[in-house]
Coordinates of N, CA, C and O in Angstrom, one line a residue:
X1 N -69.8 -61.1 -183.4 CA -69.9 -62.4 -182.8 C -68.6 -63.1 -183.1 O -68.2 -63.3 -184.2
X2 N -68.0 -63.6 -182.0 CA -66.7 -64.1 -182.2 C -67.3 -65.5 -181.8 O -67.5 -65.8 -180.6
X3 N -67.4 -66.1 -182.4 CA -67.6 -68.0 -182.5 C -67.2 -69.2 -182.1 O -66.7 -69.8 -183.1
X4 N -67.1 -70.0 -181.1 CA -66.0 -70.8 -180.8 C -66.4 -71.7 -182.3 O -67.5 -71.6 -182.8
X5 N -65.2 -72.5 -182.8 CA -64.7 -72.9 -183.4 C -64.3 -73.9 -183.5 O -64.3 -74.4 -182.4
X6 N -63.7 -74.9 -184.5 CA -62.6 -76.1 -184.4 C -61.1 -75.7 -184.5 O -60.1 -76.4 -184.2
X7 N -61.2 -74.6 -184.9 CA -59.5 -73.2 -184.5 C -58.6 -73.8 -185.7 O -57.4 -73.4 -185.7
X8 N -59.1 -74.6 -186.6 CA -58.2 -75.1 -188.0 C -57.6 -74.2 -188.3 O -56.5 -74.6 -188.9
X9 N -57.6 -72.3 -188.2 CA -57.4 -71.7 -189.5 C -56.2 -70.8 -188.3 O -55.7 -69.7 -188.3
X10 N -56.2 -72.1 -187.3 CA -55.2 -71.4 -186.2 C -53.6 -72.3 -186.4 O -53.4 -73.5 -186.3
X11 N -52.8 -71.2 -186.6 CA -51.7 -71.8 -186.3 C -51.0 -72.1 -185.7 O -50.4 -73.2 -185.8
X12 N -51.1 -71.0 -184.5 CA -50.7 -71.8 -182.6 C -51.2 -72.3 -182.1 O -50.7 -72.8 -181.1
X13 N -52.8 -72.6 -182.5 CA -53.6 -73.5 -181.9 C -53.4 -74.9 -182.6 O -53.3 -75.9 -181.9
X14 N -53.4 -74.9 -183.9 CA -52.9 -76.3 -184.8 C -51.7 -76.7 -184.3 O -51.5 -77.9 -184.6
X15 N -50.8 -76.3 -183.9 CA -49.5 -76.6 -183.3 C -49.7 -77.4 -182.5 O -49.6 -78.7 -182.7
X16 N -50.0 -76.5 -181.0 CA -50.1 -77.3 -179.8 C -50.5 -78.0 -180.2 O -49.7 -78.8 -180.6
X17 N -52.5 -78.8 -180.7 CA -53.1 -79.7 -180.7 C -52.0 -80.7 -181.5 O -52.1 -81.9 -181.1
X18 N -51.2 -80.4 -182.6 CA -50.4 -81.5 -183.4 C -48.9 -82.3 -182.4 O -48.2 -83.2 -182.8
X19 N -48.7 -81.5 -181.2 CA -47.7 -82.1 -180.3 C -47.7 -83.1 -179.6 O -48.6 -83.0 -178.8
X20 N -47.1 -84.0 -179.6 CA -47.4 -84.5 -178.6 C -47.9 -86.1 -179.2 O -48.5 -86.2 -180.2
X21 N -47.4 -87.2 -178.3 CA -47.7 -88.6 -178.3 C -49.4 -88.6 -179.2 O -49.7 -89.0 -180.4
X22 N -50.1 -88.0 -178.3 CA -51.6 -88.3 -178.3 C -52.4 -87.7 -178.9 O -53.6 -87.7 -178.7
X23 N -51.3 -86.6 -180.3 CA -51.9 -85.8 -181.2 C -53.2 -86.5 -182.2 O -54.3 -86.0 -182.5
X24 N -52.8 -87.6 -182.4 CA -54.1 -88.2 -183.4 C -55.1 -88.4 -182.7 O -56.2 -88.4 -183.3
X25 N -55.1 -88.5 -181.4 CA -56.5 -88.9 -180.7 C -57.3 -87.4 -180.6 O -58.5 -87.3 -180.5
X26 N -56.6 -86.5 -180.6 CA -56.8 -84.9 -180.0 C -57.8 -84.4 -181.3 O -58.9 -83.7 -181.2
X27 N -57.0 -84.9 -182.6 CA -57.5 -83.6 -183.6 C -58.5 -84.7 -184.2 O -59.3 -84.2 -185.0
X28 N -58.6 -86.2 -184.0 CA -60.3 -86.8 -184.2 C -61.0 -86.2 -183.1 O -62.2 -85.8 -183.3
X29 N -60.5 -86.2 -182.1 CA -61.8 -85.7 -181.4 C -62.4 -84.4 -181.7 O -63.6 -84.3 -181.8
X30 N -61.7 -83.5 -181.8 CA -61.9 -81.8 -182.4 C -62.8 -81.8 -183.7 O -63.7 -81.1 -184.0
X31 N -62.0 -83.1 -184.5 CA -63.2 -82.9 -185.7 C -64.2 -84.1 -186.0 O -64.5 -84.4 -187.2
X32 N -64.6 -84.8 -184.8 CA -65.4 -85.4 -185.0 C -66.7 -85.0 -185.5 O -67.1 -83.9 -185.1
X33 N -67.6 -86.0 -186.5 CA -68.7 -85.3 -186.4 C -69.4 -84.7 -185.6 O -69.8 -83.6 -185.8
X34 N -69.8 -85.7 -184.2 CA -70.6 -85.1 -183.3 C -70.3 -83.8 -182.9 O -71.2 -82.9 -182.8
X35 N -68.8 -83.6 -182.5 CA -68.4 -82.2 -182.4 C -68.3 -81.5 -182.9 O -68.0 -80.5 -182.2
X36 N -68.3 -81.2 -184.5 CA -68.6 -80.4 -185.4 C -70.2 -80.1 -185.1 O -70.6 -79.0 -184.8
X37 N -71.1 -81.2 -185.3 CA -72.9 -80.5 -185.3 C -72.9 -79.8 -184.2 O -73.4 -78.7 -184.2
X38 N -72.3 -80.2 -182.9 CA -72.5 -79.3 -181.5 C -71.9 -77.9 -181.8 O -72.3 -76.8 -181.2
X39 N -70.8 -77.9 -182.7 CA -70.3 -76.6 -182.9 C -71.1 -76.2 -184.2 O -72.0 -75.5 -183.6
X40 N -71.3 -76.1 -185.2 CA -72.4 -75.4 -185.9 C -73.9 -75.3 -185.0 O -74.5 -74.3 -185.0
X41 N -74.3 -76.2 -184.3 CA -75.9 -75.6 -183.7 C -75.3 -74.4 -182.8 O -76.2 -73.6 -182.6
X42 N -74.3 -74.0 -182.2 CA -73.9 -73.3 -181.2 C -73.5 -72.2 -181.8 O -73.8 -71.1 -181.3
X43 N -72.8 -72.3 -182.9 CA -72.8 -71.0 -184.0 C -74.2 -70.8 -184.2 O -74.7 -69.8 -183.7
X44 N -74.8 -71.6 -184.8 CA -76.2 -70.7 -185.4 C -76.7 -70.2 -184.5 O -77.5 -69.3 -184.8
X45 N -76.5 -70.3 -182.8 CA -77.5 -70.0 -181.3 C -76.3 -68.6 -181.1 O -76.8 -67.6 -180.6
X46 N -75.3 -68.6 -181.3 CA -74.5 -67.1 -181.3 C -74.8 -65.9 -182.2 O -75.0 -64.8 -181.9
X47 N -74.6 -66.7 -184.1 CA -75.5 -65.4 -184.6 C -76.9 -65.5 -184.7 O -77.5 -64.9 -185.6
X48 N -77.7 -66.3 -183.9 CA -79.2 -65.7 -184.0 C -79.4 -64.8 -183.1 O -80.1 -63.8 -183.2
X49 N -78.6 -65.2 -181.9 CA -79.1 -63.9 -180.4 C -78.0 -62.9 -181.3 O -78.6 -61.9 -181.5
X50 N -76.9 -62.9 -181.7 CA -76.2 -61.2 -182.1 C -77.0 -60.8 -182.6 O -77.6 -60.0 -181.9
X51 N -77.6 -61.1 -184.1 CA -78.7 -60.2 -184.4 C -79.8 -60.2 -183.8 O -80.6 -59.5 -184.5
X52 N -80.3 -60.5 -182.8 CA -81.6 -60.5 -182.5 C -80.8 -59.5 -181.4 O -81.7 -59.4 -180.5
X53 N -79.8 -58.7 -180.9 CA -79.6 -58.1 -180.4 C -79.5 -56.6 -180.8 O -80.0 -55.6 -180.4
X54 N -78.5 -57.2 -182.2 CA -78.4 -55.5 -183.2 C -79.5 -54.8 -182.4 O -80.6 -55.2 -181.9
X55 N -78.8 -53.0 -182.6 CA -79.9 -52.5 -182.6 C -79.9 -51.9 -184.4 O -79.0 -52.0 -185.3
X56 N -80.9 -51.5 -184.4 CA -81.4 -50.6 -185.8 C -80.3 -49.7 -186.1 O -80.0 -48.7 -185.6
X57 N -79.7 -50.4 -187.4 CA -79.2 -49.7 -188.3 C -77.5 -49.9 -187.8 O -76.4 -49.4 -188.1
X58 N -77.7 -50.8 -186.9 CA -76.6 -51.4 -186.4 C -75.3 -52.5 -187.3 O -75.9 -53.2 -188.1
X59 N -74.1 -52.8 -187.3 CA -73.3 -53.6 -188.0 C -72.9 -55.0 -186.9 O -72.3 -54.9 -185.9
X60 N -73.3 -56.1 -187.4 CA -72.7 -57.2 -186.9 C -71.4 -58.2 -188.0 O -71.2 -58.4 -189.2
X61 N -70.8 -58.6 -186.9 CA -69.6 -58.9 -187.4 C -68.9 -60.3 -186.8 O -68.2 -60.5 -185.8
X62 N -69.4 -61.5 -187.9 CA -69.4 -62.5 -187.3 C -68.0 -63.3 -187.5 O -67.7 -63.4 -188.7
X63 N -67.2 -64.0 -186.6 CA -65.9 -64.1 -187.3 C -65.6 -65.9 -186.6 O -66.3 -66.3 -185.7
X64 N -64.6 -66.5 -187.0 CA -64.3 -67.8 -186.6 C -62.6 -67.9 -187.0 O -62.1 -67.1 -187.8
X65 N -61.8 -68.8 -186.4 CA -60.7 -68.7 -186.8 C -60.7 -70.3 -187.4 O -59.8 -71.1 -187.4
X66 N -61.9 -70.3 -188.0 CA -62.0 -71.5 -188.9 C -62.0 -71.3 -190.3 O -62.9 -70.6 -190.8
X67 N -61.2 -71.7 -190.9 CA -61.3 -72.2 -192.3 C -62.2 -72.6 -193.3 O -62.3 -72.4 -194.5
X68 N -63.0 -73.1 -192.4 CA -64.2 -74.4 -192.9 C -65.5 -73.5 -193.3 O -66.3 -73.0 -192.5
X69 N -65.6 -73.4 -194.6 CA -67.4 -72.6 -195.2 C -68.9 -73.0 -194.6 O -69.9 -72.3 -194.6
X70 N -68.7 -74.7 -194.0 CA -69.7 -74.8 -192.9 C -69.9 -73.8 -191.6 O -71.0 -73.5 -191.1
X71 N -68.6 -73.4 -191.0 CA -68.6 -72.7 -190.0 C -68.4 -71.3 -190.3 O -68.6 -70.6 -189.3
X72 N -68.0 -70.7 -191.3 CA -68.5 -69.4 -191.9 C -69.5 -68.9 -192.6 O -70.5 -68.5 -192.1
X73 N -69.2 -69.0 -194.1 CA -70.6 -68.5 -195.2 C -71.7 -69.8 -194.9 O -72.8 -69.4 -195.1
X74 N -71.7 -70.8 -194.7 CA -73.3 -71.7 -194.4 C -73.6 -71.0 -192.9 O -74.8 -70.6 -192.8
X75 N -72.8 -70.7 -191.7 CA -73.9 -70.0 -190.9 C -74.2 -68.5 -191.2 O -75.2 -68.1 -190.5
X76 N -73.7 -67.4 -191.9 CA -74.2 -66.5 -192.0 C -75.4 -66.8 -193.1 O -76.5 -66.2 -192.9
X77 N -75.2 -67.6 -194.1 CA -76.4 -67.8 -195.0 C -77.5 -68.4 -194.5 O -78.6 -68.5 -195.1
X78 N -77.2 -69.0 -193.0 CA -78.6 -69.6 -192.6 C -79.1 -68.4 -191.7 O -80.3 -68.1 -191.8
X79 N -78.4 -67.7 -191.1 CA -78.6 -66.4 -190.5 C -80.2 -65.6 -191.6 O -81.4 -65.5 -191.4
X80 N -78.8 -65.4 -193.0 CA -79.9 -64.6 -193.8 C -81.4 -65.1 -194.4 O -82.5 -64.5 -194.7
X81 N -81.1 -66.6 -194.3 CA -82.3 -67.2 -195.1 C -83.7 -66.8 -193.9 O -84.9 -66.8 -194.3
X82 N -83.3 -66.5 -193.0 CA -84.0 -66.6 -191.6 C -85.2 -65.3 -192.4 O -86.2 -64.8 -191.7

């Protein structure tokens, strides 16, 4: 499962978003709260259907180009708690 993200742990993506007159408005908006919960419920709704897809005896491989332990090890751990 490749994850959309807030792309923090992106370097060409932190770039572009940091260019530019209108950069501070750009990267509140990317990490506002509201947009962070919309992007974690949308992670947990990506790896619940990947595994509910695995087949048996299958590897899933869930990845983010985020930084952030909310959007990696807390969604695979809510994954597992399941």
């Amino acid at each position: 499962v490749d994850a959309e993200c807030t792309t923090d742990g992106s370097a060409k993506h932190m770039a572009k978003l940091c260019a530019g007159p209108d950069a501070h408005a750009r990267i509140d908006e990317l990490l506002s709260p509201s947009r962070i919960e919309a992007l974690l419920e949308l992670q947990r709704g990506l790896i619940r259907n990947g595994f509910r897809l695995l087949k048996a005896g299958g590897c899933m491989v869930y990845s983010t180009c985020s930084l952030t332990r909310s959007q990696n090890e807390s969604i695979v751990g809510w994954l597992l708690e399941r």
